[in-house]
PDB file of C-alpha atoms and ligand atoms in Angstrom:
ATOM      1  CA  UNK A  15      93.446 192.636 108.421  1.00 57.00           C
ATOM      2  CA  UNK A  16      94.448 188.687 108.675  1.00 64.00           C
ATOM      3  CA  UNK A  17      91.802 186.953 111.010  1.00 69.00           C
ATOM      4  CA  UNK A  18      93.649 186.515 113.806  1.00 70.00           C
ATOM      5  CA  UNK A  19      93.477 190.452 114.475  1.00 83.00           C
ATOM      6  CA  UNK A  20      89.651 190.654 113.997  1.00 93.00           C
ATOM      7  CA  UNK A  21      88.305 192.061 117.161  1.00 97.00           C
ATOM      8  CA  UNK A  22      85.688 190.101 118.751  1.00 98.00           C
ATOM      9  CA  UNK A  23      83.063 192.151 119.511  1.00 98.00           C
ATOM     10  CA  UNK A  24      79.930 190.755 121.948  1.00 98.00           C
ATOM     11  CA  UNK A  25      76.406 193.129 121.921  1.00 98.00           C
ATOM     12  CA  UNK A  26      74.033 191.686 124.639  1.00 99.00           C
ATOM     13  CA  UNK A  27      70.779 192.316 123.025  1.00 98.00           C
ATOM     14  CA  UNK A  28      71.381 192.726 119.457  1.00 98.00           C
ATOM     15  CA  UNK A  29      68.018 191.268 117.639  1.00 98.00           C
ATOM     16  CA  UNK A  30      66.499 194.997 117.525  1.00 98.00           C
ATOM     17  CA  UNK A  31      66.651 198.090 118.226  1.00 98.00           C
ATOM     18  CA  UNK A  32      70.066 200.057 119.828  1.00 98.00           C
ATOM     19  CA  UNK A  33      71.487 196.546 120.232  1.00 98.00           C
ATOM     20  CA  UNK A  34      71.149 195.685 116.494  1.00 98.00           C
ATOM     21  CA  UNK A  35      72.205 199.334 115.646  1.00 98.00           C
ATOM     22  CA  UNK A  36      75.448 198.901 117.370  1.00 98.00           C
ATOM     23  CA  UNK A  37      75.826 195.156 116.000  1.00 98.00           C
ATOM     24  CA  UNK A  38      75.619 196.999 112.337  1.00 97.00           C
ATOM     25  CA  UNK A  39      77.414 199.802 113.237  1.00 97.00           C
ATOM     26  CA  UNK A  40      80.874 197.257 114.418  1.00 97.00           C
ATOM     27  CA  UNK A  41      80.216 194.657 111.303  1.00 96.00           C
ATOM     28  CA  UNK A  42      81.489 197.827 109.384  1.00 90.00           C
ATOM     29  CA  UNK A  43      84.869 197.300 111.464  1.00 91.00           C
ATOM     30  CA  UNK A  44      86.208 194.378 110.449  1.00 89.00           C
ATOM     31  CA  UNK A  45      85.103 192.604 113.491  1.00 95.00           C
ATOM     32  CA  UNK A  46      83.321 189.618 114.739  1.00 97.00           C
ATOM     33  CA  UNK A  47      80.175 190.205 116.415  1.00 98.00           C
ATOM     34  CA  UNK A  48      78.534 188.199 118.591  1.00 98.00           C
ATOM     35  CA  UNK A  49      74.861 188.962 119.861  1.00 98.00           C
ATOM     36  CA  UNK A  50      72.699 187.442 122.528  1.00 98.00           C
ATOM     37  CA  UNK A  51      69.036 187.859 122.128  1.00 98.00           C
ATOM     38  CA  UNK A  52      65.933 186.859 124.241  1.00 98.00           C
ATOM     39  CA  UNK A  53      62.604 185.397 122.389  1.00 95.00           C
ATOM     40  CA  UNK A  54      62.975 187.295 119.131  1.00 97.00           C
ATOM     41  CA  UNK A  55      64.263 184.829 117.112  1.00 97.00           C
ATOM     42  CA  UNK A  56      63.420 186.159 113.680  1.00 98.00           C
ATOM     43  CA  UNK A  57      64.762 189.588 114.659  1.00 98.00           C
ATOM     44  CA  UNK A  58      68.053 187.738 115.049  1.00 98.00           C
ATOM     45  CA  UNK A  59      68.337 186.368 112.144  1.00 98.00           C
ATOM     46  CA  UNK A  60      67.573 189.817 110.295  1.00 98.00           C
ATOM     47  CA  UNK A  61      70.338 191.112 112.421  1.00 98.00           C
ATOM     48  CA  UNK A  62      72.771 188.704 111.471  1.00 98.00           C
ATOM     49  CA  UNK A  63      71.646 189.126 107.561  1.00 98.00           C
ATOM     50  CA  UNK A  64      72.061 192.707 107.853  1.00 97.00           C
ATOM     51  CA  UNK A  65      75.761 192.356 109.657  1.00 97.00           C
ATOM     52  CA  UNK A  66      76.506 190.224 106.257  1.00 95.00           C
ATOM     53  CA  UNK A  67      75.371 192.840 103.497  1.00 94.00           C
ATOM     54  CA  UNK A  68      77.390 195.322 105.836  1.00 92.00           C
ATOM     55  CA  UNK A  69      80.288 193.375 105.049  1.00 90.00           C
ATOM     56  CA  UNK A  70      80.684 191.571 108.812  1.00 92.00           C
ATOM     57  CA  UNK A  71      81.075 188.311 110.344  1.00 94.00           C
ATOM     58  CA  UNK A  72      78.236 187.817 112.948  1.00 91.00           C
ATOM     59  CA  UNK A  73      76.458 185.543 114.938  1.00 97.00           C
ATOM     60  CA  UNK A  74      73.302 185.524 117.205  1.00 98.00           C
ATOM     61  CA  UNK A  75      72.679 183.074 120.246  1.00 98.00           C
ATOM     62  CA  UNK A  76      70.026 182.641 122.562  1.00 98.00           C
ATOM     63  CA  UNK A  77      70.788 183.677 126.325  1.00 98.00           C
ATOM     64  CA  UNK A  78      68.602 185.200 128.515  1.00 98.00           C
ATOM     65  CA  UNK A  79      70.315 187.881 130.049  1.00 98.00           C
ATOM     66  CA  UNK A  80      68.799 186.256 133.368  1.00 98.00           C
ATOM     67  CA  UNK A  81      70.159 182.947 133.497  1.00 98.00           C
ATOM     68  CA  UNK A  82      73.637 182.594 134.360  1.00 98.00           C
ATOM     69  CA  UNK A  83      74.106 179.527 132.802  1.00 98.00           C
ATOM     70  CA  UNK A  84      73.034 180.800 129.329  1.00 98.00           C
ATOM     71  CA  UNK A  85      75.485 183.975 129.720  1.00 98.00           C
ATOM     72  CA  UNK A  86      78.604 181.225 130.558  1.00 98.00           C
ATOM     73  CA  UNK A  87      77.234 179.277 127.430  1.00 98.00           C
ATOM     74  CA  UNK A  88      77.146 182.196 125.077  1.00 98.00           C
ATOM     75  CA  UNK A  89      80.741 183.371 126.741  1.00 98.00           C
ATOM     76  CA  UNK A  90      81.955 179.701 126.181  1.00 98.00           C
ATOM     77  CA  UNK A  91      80.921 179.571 122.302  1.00 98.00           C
ATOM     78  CA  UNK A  92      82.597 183.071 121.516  1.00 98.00           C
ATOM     79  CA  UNK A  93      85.619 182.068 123.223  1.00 98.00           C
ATOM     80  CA  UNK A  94      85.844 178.465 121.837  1.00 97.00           C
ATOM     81  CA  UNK A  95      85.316 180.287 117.974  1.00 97.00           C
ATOM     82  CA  UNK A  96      87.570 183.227 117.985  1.00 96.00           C
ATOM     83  CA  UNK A  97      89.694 182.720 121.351  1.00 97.00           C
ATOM     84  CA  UNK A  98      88.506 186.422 122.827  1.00 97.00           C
ATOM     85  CA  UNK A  99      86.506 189.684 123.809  1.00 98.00           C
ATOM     86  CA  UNK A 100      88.052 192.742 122.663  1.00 98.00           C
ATOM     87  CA  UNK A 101      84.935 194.615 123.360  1.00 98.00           C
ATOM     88  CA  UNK A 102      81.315 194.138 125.209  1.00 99.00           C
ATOM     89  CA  UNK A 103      78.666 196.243 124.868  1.00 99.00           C
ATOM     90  CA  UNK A 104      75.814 195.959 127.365  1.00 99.00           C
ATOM     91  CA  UNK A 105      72.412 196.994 125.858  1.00 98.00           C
ATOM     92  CA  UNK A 106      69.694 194.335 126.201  1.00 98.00           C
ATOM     93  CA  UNK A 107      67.352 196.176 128.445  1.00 98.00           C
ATOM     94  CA  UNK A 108      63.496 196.301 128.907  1.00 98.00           C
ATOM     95  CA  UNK A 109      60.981 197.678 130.934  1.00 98.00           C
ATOM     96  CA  UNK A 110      58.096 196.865 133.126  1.00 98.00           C
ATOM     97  CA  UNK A 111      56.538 200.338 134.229  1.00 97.00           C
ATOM     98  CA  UNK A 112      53.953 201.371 136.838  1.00 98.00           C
ATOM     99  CA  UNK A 113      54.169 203.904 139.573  1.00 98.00           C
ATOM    100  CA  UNK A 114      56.208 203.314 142.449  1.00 98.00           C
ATOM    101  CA  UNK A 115      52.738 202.354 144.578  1.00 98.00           C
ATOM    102  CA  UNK A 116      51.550 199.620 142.260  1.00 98.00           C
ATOM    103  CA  UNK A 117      54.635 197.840 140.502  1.00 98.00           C
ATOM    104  CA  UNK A 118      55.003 194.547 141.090  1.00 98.00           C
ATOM    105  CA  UNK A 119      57.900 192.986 142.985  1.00 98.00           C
ATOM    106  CA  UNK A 120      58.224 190.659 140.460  1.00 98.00           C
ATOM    107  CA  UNK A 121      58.212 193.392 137.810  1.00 98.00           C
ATOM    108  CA  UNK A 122      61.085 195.160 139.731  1.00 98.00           C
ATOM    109  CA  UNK A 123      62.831 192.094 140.042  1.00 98.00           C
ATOM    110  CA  UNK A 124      62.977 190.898 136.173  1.00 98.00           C
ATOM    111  CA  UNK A 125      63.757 194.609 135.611  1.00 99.00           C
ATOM    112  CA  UNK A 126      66.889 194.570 137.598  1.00 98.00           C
ATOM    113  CA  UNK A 127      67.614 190.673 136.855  1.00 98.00           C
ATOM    114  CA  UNK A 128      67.952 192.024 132.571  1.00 98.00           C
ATOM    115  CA  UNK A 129      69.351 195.191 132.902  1.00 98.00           C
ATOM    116  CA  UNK A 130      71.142 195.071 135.976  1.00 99.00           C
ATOM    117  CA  UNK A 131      72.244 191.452 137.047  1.00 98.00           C
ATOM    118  CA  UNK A 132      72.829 190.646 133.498  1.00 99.00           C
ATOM    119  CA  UNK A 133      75.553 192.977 132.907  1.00 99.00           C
ATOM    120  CA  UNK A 134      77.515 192.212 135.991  1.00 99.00           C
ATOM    121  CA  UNK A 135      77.187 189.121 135.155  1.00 98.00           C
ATOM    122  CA  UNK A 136      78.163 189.670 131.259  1.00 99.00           C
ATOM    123  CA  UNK A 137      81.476 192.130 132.627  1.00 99.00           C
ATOM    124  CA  UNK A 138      82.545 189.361 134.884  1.00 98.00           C
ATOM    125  CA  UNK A 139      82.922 186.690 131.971  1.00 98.00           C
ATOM    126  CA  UNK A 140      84.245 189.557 129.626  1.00 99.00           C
ATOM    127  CA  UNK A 141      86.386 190.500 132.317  1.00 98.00           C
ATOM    128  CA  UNK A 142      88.687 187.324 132.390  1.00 97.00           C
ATOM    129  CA  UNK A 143      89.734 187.252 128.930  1.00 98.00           C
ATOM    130  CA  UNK A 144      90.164 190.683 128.453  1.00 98.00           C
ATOM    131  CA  UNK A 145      92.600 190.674 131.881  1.00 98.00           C
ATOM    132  CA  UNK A 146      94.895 188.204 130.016  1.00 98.00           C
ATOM    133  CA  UNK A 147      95.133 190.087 126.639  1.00 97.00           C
ATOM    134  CA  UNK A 148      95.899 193.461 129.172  1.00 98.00           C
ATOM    135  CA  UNK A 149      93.049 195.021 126.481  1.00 98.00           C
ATOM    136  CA  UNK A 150      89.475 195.188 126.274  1.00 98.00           C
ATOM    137  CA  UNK A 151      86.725 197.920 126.342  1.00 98.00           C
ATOM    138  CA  UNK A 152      83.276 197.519 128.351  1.00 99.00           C
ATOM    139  CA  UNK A 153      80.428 199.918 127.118  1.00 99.00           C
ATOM    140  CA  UNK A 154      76.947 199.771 129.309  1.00 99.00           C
ATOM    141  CA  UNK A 155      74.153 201.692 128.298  1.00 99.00           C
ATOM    142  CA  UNK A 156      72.339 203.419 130.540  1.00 99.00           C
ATOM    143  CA  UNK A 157      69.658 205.872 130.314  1.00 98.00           C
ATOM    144  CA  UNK A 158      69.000 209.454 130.776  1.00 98.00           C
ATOM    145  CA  UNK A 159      66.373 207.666 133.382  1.00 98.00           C
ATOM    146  CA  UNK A 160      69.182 207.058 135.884  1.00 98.00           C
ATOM    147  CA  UNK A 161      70.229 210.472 136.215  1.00 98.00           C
ATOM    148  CA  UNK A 162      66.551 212.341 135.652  1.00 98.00           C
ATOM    149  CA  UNK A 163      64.749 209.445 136.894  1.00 98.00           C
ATOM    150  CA  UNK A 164      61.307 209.016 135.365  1.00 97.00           C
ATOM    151  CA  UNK A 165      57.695 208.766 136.648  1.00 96.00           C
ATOM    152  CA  UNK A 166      57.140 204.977 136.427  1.00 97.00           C
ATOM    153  CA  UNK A 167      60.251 203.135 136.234  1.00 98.00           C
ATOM    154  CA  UNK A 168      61.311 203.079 139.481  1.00 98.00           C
ATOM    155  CA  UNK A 169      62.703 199.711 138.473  1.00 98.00           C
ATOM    156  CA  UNK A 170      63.930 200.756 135.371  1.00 98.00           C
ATOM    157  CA  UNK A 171      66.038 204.016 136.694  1.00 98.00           C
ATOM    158  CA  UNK A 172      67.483 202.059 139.704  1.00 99.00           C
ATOM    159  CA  UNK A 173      68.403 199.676 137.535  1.00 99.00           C
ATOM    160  CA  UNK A 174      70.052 201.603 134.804  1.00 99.00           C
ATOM    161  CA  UNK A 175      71.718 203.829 138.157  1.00 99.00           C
ATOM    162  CA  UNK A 176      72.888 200.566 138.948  1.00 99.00           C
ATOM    163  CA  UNK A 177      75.074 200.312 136.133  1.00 99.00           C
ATOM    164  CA  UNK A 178      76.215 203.415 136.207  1.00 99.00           C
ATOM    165  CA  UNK A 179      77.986 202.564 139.197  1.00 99.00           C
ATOM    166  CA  UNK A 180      78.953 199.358 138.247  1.00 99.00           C
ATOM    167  CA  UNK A 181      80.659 201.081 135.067  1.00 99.00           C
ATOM    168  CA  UNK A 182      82.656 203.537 137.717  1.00 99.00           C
ATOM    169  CA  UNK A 183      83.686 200.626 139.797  1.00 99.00           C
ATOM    170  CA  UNK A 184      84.916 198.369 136.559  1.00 99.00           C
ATOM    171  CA  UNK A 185      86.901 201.353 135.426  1.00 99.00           C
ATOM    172  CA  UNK A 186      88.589 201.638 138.521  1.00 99.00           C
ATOM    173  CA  UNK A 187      89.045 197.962 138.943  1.00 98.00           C
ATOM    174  CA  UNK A 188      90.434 197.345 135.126  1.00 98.00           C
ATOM    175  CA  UNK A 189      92.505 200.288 134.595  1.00 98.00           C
ATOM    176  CA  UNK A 190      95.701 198.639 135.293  1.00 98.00           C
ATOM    177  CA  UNK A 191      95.004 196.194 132.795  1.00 98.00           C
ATOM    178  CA  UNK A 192      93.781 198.615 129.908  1.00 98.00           C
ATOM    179  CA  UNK A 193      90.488 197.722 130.096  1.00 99.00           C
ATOM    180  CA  UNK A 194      87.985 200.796 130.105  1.00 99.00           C
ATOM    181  CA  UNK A 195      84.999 200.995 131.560  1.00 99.00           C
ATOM    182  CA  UNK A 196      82.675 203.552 129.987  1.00 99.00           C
ATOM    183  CA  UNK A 197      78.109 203.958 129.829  1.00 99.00           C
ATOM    184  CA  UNK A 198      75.939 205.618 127.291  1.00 99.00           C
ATOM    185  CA  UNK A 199      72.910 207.534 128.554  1.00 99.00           C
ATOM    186  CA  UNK A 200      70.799 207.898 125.875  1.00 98.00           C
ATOM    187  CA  UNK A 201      67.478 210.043 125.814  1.00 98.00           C
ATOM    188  CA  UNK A 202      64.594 209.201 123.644  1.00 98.00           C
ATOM    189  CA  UNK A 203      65.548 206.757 121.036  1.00 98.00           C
ATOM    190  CA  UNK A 204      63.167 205.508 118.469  1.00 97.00           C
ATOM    191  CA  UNK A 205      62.913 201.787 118.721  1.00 97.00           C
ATOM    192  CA  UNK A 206      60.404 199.132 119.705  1.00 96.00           C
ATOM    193  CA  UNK A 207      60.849 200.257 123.464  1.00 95.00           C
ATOM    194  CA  UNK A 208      59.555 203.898 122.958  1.00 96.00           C
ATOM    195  CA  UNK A 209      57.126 203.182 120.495  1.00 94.00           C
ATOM    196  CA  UNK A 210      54.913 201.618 123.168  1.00 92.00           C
ATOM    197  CA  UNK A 211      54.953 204.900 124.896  1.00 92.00           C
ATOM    198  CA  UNK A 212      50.927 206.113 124.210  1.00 92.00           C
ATOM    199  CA  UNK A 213      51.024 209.010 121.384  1.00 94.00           C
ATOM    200  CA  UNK A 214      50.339 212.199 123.702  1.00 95.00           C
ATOM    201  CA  UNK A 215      53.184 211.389 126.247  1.00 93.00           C
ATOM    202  CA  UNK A 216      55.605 210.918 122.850  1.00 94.00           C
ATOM    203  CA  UNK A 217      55.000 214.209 121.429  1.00 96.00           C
ATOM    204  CA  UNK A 218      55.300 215.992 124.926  1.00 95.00           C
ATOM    205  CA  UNK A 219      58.587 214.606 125.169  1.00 95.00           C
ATOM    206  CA  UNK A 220      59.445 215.649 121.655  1.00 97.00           C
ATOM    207  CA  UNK A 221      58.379 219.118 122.366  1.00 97.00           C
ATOM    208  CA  UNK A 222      61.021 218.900 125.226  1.00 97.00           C
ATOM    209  CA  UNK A 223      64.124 217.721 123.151  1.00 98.00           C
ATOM    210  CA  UNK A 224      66.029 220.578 122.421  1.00 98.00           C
ATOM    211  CA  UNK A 225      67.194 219.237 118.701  1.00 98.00           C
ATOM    212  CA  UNK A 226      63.665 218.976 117.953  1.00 98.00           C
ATOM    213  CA  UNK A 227      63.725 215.001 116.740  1.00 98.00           C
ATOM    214  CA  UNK A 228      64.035 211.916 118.516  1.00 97.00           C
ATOM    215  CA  UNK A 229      66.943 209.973 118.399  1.00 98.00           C
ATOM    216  CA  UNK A 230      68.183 207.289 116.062  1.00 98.00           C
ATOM    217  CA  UNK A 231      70.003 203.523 116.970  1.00 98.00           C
ATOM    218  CA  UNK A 232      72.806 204.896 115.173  1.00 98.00           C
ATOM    219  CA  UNK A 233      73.325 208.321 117.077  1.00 98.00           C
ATOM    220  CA  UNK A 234      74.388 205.426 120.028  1.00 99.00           C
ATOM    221  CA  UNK A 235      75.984 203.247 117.806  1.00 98.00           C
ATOM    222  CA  UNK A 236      78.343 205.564 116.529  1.00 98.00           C
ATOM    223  CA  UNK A 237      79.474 206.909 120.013  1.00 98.00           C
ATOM    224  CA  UNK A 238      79.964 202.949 121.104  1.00 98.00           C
ATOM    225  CA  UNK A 239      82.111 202.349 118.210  1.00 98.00           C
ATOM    226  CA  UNK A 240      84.104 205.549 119.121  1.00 98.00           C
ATOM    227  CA  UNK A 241      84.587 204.314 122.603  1.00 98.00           C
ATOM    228  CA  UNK A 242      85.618 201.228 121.487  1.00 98.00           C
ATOM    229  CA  UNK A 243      88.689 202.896 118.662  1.00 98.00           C
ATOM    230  CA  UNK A 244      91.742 203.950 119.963  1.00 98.00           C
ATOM    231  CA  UNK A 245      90.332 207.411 119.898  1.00 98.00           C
ATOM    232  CA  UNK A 246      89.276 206.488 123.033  1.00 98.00           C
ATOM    233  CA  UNK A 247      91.955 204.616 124.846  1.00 98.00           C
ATOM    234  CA  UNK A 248      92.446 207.487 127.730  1.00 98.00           C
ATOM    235  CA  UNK A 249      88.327 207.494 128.332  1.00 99.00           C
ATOM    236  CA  UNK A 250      87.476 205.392 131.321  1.00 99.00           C
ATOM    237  CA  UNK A 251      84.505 205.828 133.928  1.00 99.00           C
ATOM    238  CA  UNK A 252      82.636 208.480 131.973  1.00 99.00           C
ATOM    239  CA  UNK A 253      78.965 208.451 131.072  1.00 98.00           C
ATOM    240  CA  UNK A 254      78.274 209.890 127.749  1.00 98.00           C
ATOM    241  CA  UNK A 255      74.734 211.670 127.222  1.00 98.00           C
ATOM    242  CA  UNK A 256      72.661 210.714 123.879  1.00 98.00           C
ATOM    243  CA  UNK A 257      69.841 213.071 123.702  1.00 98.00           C
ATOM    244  CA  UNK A 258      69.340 215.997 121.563  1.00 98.00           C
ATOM    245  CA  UNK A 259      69.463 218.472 124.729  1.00 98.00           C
ATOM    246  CA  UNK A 260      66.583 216.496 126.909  1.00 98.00           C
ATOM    247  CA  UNK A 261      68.827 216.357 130.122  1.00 97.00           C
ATOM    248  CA  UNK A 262      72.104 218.740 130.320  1.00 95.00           C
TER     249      UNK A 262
HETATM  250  P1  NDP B 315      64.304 197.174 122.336  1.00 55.79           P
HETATM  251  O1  NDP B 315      63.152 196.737 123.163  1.00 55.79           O
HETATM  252  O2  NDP B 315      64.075 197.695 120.975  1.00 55.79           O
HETATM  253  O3  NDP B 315      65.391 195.995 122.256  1.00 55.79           O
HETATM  254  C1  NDP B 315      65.807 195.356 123.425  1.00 55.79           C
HETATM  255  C2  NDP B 315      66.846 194.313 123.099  1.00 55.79           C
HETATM  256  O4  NDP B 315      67.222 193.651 124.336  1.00 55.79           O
HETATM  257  C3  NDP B 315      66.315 193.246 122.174  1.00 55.79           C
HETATM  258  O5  NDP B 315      67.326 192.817 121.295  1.00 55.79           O
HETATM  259  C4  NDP B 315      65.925 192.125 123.142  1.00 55.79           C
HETATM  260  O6  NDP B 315      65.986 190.853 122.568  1.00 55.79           O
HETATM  261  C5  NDP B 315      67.015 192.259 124.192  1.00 55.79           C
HETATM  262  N1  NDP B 315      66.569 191.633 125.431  1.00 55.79           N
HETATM  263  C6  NDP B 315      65.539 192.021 126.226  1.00 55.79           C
HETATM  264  N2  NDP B 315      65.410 191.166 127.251  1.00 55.79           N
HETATM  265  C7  NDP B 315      66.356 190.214 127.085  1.00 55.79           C
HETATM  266  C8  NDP B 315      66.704 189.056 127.810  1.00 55.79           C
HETATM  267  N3  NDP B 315      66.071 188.689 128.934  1.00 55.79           N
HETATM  268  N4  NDP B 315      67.731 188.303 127.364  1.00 55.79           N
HETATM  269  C9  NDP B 315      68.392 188.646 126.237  1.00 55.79           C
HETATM  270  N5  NDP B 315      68.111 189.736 125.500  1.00 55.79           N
HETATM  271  C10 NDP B 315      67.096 190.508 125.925  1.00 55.79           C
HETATM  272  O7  NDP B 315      65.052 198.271 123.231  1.00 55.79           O
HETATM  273  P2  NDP B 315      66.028 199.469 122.813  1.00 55.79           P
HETATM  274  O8  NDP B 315      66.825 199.092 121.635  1.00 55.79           O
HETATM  275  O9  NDP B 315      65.253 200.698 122.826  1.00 55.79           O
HETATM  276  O10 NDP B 315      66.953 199.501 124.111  1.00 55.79           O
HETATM  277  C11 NDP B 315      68.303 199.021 124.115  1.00 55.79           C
HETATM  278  C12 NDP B 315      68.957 199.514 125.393  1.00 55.79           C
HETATM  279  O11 NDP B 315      68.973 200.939 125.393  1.00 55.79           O
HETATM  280  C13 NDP B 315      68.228 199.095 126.650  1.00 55.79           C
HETATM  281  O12 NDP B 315      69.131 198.794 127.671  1.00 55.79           O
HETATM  282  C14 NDP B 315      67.432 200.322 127.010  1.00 55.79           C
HETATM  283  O13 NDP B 315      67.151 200.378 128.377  1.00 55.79           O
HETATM  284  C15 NDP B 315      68.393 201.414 126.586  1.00 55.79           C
HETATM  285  N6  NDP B 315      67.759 202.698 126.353  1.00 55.79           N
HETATM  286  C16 NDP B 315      66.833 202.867 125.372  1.00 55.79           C
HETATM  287  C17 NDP B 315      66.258 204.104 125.167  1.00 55.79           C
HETATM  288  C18 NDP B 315      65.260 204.367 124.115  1.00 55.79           C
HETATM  289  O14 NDP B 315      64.760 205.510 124.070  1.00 55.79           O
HETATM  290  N7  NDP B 315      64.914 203.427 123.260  1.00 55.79           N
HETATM  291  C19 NDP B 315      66.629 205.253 126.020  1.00 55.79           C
HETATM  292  C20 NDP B 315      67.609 204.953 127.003  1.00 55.79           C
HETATM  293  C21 NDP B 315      68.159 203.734 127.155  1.00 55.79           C
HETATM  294  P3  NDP B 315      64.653 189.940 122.409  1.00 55.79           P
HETATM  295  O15 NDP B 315      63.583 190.762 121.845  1.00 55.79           O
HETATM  296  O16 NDP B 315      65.105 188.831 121.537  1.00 55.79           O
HETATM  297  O17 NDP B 315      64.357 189.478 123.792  1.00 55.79           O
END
């Protein structure tokens, strides 16, 4: 493929975890991707190794998915390098947990700032360039939280509830222009997130997944890339469920 038909491909969160699963998972495309990360600098650069050995083009930038001025910087420098979005996946997430009686308000705020705000915030800039090309696909990923909920993130399941809706409401909004609008849910994923959950509460919740194992950065990846092919073109406003079983 000549470079000026390289999809552009922008993962909000890619230093670790899902995010860098998904960056990996697209370098195998013949894409560009683009990641934003927070404070984990060296992470980054891993990433960005690990999109060249898979044969990609990628680069990572620091924006905090909180500041609105760093999100229409990162924006800026994909757009001033390749010219456009084909796809955005929004992943960067994190938590802050505590039961509903003691969480902080500022706890729930940076919660829904990250996960929430961000992606709005991240669709709307995606949103303008994809409108023009009359193409583009917008993947959020949510969490089986939003649906189930879960006993201490409050924060955390409004938040990812949040963007379920605002997934329904962008697929509604951008169908005319053939942009879809779809969100991953996905259960328990091994990454640096879950592995701060204490050692008794992991293996109850392994005892509860159906499939018997926890899942993998790639089981997601592979369903984002899927969304994003032209497998997928007549998929808009669904939420797809990662997770062995957990919630049906
Ligand atoms: P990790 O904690 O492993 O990775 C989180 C990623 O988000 C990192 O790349 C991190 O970058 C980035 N990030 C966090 N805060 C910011 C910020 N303020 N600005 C920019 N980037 C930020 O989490 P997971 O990979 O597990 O989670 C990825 C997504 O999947 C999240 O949205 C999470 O809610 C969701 N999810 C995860 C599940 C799981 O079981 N792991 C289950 C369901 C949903 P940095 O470190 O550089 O800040």
């Amino acid at each position: 493929m000549d470079d000026q038909q390289k999809r552009t491909i922008i993962v909000t969160g890619g230093s670790r975890g899902i995010g860098r699963g998904i960056c990996l998972a697209f370098a195998g495309t013949d894409s560009y991707v683009y990641f934003n990360y927070g404070g984990a600098e060296e992470a980054a650069r891993h990433t960005e190794e690990k999109i060249r050995a898979a044969g990609g083009k990628g680069r990572g930038i620091h924006a905090d998915m909180a500041s609105e001025e760093d999100l229409e910087t990162f924006f800026k420098t994909v757009l001033d390098d390749t010219g456009r979005v084909d796809v955005l996946v929004n992943n960067a997430g994190i938590t802050k947990d505590a039961l509903l009686p003691r969480m902080k308000t500022g706890d729930w705020d940076r919660v829904m700032d990250v996960n929430l705000k961000g992606a709005f915030l991240c669709t709307k800039l995606a949103s303008r360039p994809m409108m023009r090309r009359k193409s583009g696909r917008i993947i959020n990923i949510a969490s089986i939280a939003a649906v189930a909920g879960n006993p201490g993130q409050a924060n955390y399941a409004a938040a990812k509830a949040g963007l379920i809706g605002l997934t329904k409401t962008t697929a509604l909004e951008l169908a005319p222009r053939n942009i879809t609008a779809n969100a991953i849910a996905p259960g328990y994923i091994e990454t640096d997130m879950t592995r701060r959950i204490d050692e008794n509460r992991a293996s109850e919740i392994l005892a509860r997944i159906p499939m018997g194992r926890v899942g993998t950065p790639e089981d997601v990846a592979g369903v984002a890339v899927f969304l994003a092919s032209k497998a997928a073109d007549y998929i808009t406003g669904q939420v797809i469920h990662v997770n062995g079983g957990l919630y049906t």
